[in-house]
Coordinates of C-alpha atoms and ligand atoms in Angstrom, one line a residue:
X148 CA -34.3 1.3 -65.1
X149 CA -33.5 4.5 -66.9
X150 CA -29.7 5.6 -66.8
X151 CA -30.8 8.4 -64.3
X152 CA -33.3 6.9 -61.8
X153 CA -30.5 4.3 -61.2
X154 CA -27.6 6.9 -60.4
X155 CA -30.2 9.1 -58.2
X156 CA -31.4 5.6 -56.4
X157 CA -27.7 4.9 -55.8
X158 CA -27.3 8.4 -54.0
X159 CA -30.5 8.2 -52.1
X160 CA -29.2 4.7 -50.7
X161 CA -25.8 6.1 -50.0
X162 CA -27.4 9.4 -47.9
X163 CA -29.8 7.0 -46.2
X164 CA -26.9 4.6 -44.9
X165 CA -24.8 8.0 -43.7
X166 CA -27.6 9.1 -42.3
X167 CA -28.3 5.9 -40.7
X168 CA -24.2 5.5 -39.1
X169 CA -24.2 9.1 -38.0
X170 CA -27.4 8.6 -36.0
X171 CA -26.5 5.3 -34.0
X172 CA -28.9 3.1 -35.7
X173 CA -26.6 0.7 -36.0
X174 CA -24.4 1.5 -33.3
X175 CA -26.5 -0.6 -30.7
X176 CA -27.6 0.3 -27.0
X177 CA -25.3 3.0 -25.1
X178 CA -22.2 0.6 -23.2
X179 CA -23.6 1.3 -19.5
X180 CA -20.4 2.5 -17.6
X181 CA -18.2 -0.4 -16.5
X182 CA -18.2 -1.5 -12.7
X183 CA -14.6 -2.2 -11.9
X184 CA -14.2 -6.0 -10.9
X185 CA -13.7 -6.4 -7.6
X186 CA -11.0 -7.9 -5.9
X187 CA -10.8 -10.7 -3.4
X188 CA -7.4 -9.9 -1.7
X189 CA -5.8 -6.4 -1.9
X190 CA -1.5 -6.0 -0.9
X191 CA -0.6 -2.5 -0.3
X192 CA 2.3 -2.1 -0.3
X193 CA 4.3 1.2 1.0
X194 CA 7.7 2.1 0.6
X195 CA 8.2 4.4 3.1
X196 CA 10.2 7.5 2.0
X197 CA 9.9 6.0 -1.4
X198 CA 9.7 8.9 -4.3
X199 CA 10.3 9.0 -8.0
X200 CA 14.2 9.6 -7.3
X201 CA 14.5 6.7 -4.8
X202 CA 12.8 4.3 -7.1
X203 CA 15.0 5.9 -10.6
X204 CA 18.6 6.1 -8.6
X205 CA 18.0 2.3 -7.2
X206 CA 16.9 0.5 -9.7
X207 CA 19.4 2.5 -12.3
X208 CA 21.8 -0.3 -13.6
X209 CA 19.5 -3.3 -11.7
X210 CA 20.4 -6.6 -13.3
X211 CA 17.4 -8.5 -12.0
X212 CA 13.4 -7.8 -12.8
X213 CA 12.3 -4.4 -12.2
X214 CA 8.6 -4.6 -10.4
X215 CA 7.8 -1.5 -10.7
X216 CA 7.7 -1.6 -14.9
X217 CA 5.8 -4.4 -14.4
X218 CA 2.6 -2.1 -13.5
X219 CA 0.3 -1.2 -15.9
X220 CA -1.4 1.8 -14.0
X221 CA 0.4 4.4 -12.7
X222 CA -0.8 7.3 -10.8
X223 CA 0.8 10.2 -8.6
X224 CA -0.8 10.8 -4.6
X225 CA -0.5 14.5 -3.2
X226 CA 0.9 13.8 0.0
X227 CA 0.7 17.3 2.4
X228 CA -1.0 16.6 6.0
X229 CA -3.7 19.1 7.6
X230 CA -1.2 21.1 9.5
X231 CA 2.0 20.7 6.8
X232 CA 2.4 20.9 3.1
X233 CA 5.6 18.0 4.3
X234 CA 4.0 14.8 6.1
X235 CA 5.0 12.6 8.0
X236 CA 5.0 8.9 8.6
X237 CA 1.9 9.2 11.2
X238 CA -0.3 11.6 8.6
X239 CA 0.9 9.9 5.7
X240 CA -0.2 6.3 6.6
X241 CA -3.1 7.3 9.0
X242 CA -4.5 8.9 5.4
X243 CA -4.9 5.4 3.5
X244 CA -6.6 4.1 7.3
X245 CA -9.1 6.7 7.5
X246 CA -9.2 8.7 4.9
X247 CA -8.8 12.4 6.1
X248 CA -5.8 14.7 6.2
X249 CA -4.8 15.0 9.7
X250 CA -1.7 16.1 12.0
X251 CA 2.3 15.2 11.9
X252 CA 2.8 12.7 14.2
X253 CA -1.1 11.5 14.5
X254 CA -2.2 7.6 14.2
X255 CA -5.3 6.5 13.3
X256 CA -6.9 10.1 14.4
X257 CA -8.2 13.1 12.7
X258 CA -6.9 16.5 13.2
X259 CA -9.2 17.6 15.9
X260 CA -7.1 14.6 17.7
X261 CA -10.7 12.4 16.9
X262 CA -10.5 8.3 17.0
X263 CA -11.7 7.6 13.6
X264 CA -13.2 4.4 12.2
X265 CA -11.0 3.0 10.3
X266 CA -10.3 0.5 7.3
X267 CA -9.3 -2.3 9.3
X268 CA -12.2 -2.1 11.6
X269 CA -14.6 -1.7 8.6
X270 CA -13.0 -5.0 7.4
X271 CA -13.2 -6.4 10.3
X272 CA -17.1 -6.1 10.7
X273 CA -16.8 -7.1 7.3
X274 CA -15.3 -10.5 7.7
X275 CA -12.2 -9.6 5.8
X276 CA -8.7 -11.1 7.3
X277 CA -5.9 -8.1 7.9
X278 CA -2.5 -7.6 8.4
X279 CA 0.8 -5.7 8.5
X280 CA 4.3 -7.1 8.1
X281 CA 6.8 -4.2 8.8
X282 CA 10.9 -3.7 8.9
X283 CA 10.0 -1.1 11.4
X284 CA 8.7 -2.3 14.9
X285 CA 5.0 -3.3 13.9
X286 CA 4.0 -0.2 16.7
X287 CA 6.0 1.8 14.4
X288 CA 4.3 5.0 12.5
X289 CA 3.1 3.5 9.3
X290 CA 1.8 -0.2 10.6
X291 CA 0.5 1.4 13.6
X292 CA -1.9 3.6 11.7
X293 CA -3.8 1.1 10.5
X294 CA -4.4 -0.4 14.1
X295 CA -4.2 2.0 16.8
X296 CA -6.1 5.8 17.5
X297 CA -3.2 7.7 19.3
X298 CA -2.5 11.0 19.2
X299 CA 1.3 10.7 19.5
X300 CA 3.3 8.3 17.2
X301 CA 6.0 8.1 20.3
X302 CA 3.4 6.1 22.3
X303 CA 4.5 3.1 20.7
X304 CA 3.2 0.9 24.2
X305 CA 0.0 2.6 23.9
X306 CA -0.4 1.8 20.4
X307 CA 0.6 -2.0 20.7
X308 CA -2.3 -2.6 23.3
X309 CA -4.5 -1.7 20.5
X310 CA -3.6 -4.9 19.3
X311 CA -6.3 -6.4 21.9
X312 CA -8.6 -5.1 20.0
X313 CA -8.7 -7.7 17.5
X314 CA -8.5 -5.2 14.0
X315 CA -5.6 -6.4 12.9
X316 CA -5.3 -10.6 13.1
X317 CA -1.7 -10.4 11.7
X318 CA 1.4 -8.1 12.8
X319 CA 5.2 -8.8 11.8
X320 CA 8.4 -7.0 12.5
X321 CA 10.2 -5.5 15.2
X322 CA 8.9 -4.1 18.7
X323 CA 9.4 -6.8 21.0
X324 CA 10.6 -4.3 23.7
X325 CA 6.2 -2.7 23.5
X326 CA 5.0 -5.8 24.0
X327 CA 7.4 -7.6 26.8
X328 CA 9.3 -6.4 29.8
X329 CA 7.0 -2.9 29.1
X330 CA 7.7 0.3 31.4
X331 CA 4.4 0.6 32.3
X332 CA 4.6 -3.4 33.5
X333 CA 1.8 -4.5 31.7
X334 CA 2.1 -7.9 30.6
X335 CA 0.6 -7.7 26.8
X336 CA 1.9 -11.0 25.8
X337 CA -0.5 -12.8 28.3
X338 CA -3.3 -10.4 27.4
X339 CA -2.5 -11.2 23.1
X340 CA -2.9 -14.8 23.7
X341 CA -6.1 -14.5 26.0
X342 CA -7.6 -12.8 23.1
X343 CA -6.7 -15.6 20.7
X344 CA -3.2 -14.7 19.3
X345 CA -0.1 -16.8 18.6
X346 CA 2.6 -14.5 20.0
X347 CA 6.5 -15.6 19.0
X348 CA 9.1 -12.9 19.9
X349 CA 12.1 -15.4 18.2
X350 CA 14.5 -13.4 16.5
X351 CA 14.3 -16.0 13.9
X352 CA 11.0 -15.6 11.8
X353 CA 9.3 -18.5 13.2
X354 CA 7.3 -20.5 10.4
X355 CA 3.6 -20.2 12.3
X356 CA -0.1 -21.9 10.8
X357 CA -2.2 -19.5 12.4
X358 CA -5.3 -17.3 12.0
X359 CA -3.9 -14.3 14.3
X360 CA -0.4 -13.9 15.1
X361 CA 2.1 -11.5 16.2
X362 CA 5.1 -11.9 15.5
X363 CA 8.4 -9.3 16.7
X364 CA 11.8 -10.6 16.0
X365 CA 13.9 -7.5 17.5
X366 CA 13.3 -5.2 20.3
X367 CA 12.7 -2.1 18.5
X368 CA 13.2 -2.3 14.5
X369 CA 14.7 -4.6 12.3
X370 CA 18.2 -5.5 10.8
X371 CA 18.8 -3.3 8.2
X372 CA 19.7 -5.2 4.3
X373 CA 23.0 -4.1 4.8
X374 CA 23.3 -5.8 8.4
X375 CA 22.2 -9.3 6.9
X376 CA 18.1 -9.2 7.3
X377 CA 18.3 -11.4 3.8
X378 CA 14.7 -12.0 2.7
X379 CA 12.5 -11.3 5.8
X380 CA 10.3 -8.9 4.1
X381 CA 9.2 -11.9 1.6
X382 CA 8.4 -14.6 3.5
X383 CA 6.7 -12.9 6.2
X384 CA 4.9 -11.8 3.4
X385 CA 4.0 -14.8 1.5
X386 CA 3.5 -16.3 5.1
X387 CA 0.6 -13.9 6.0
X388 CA -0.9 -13.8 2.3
X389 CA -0.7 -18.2 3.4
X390 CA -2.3 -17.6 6.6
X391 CA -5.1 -14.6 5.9
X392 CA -6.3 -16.8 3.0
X393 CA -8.4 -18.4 6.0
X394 CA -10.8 -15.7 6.5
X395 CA -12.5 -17.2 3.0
X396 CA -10.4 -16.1 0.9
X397 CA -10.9 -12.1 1.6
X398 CA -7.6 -10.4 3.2
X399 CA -5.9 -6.8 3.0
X400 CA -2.1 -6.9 3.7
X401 CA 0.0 -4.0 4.6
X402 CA 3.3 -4.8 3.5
X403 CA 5.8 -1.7 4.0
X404 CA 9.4 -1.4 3.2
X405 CA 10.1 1.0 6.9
X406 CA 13.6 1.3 6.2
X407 CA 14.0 3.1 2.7
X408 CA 12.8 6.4 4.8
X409 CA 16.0 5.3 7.5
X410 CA 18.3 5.7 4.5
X411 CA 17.1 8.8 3.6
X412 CA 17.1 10.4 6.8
X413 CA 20.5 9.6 6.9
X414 CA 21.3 10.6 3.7
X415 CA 22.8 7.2 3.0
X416 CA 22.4 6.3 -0.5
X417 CA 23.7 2.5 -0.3
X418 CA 21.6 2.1 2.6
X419 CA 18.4 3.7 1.2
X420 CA 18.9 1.7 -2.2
X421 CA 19.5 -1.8 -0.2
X422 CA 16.1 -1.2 1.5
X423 CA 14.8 -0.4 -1.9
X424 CA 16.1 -3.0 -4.1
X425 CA 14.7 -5.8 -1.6
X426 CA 11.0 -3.8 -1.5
X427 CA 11.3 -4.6 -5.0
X428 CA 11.9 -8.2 -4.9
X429 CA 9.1 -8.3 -2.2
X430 CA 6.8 -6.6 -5.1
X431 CA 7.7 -8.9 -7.5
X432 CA 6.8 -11.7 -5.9
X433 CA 3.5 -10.1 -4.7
X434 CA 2.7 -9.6 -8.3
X435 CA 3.7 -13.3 -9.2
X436 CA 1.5 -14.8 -7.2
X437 CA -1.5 -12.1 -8.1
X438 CA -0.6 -12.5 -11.7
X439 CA -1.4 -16.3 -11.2
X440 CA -4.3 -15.6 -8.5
X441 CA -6.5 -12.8 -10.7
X442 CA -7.9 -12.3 -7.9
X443 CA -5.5 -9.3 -6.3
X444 CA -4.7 -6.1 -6.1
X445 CA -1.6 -5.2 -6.4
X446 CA -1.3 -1.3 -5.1
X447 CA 2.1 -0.1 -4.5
X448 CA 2.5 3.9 -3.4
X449 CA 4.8 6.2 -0.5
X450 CA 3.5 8.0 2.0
X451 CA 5.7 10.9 1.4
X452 CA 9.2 11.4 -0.4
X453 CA 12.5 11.6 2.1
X454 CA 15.7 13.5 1.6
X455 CA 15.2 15.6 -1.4
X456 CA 17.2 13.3 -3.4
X457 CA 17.9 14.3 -6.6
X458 CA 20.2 12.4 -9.4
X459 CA 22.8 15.1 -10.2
X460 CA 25.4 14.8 -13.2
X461 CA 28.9 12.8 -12.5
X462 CA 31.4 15.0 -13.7
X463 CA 33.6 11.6 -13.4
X464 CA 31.6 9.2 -15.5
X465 CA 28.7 11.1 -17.2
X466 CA 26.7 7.4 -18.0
X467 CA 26.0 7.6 -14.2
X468 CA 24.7 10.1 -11.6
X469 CA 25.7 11.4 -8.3
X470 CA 22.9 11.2 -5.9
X471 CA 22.2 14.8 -4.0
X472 CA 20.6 15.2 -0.3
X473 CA 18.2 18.0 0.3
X474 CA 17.0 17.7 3.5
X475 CA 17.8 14.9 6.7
X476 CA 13.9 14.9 6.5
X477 CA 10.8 14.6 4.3
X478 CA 10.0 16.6 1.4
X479 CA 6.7 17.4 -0.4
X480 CA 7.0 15.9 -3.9
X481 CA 4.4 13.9 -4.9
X482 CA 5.0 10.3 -5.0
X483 CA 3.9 7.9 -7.6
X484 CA 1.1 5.2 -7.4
X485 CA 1.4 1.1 -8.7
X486 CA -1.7 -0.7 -9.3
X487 CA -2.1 -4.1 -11.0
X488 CA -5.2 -6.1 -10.7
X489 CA -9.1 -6.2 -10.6
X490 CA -9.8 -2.3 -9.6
X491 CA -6.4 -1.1 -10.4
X492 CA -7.8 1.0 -13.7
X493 CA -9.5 3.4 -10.7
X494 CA -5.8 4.6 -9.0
X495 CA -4.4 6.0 -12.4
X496 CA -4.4 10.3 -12.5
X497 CA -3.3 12.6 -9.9
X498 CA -5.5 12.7 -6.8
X499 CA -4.5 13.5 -3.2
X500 CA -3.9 10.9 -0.8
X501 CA -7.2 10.7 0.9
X502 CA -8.5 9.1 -2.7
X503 CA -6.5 6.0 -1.5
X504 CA -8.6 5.0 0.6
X505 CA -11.5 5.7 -0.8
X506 CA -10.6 3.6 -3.7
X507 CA -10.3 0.9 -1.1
X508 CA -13.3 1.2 0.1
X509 CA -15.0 1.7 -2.8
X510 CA -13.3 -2.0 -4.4
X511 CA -13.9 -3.9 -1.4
X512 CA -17.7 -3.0 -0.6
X513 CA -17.0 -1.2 2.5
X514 CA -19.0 2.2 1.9
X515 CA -21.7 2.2 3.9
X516 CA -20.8 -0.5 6.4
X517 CA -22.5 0.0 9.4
X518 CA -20.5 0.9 12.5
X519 CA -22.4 -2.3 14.7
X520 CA -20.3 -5.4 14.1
X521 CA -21.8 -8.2 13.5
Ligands
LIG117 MG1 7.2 3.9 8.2
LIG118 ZN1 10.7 9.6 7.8

């Protein structure tokens, strides 16, 4: 081959190969967007009151395993309510159960006052086990959302008799005094077992094989850290996650740290950062056992921020801070997101907290359910 047919050759093969990449040729079919796997068991777990400062002022100088680094998603949940840019505990849980903004002070309703369908009952009808283990009373606020349609958080006797209702097989915590010796006489503990509960109201937690159980070991909330509760939180969690494993497998637990929000209100650092520190063992073992499991989600969030803490300079010993009260109540900071886990990719970016539970629904197959059960 002449000198000059074999350089233009060469350059024809070199603009056909660029041409070739640039176009895709080679490139293979478009990836199809990827489904997110789905989980089998999902742990939520709320610390109430539990914002960026809590989390950074407890765990500052925290020998032991940090759980929250241990996340690889993070994401930050707009928390306002339909009637206040500064929730409370009743909108700000009753938000992950049914998904719309509503009220202060509502459970499991929206803000025309409206019983919504909610995730638990969607479970239910789905065959899915549920549960939530509290340091509150389990008629508290945040648990109750997730069983009862109220319009007032204070009608805590109200909102245990939706327990009959079946929704929610597992309840721990505090509120003995809703469910025995009521005011209004009724005699709920005979009613619970009738409908197929175990019922223990021991003040020690009681070690119970079970498919539905509640369980109150106070009459209205719980030791606080300080006081000696040691590791309630824990067990009754890995007890549940033990026990809900018999409705095949499939369970949603609502684990929540009540008491961090206590502190706050108070404006009592050590008390805020005991309730915090043991949330955080109760997450790390949560993420043990998912991290051996692969079948969990792991998601990890506040319903709204309390005290206005902020971590001020200590003019005494500049390596450490001086926490600083805003407020004796909430404040309207976001608060960040933890997900680990099949699904956990989808609760990364700034959404508002409705999104929550829409992610739920969207990982467990619930869209759609129909409202019959069957
Ligand atoms: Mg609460
Ligand atoms: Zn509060």
């Amino acid at each position: 081959m002449p000198y000059k047919t074999h350089v233009l050759m060469r350059k024809i093969c070199l603009l056909l190969l660029f041409v070739v990449v640039q176009n895709g040729i080679f490139a293979g079919p478009e990836p199809k967007k990827k489904e997110s796997k789905k989980p089998k068991k999902v742990i939520f777990l709320i610390g109430d009151g539990m914002g960026l400062a809590q989390i950074t002022a407890a765990m500052a100088n925290y020998q032991g395993r940090n759980a929250f680094e241990r996340f690889p998603v993070i994401g930050l949940s707009k928390t306002s309510s339909s009637d206040n840019y500064v929730t409370d505990s009743g909108a700000g849980a009753t938000v992950f159960s049914i998904g719309k903004k509503t009220f202060n002070g509502a459970i499991g309703v929206d803000s025309l006052g409206k019983e919504q369908d909610g995730l638990f009952e969607k479970l239910k009808r789905n065959n899915w086990g549920t549960g939530v283990i509290a340091t509150s009373s389990i008629t508290h606020a945040t648990p109750a959302s997730f069983y009862a349609h109220v319009a007032s958080r204070k009608s805590e006797e109200d909102i245990a008799s939706y327990l009959l209702r079946n929704n929610c097989d597992i309840a721990v915590g505090g509120g003995t005094k809703f469910i025995q010796n009521r005011k209004d006489q009724k005699n709920l503990i005979a009613e619970l077992l009738a409908s197929g509960f175990y019922v223990s109201t021991d003040s020690a937690l009681q070690k119970i094989d079970a498919k539905k159980y509640i369980q109150t070991l106070s009459p209205n909330g719980m030791k606080t850290m300080q006081e000696g509760r040691g590791n309630y939180l824990q067990k009754a969690t890995q007890m549940a996650c033990n026990n809900l494993t018999k409705y095949h497998g499939k369970y949603f637990l609502m684990v929540e740290g009540s008491q961090i929000d206590w502190g706050g209100h108070d404006n009592n650092f050590e008390y805020m950062k005991a309730e915090l520190l043991d949330f955080n063992e109760v997450i790390n073992s949560v993420l043990d056992e998912a991290m051996r499991d692969g079948n969990t989600l792991v998601v990890v969030t506040a319903d709204h921020e309390t005290g206005g803490l902020s971590l001020l300079e200590n003019k005494n010993d500049k390596l450490t801070f001086t926490p600083n009260y805003s407020t004796g109540g909430h404040s309207g900071i976001m608060v960040p997101v933890f997900a680990y886990g099949p699904g956990a990719e989808l609760f990364a970016g700034i959404y508002p907290n409705t999104e929550i539970y829409e992610k739920f629904l969207q990982l467990m197959n619930l869209n759609g359910i129909s409202k019959t059960r069957k």
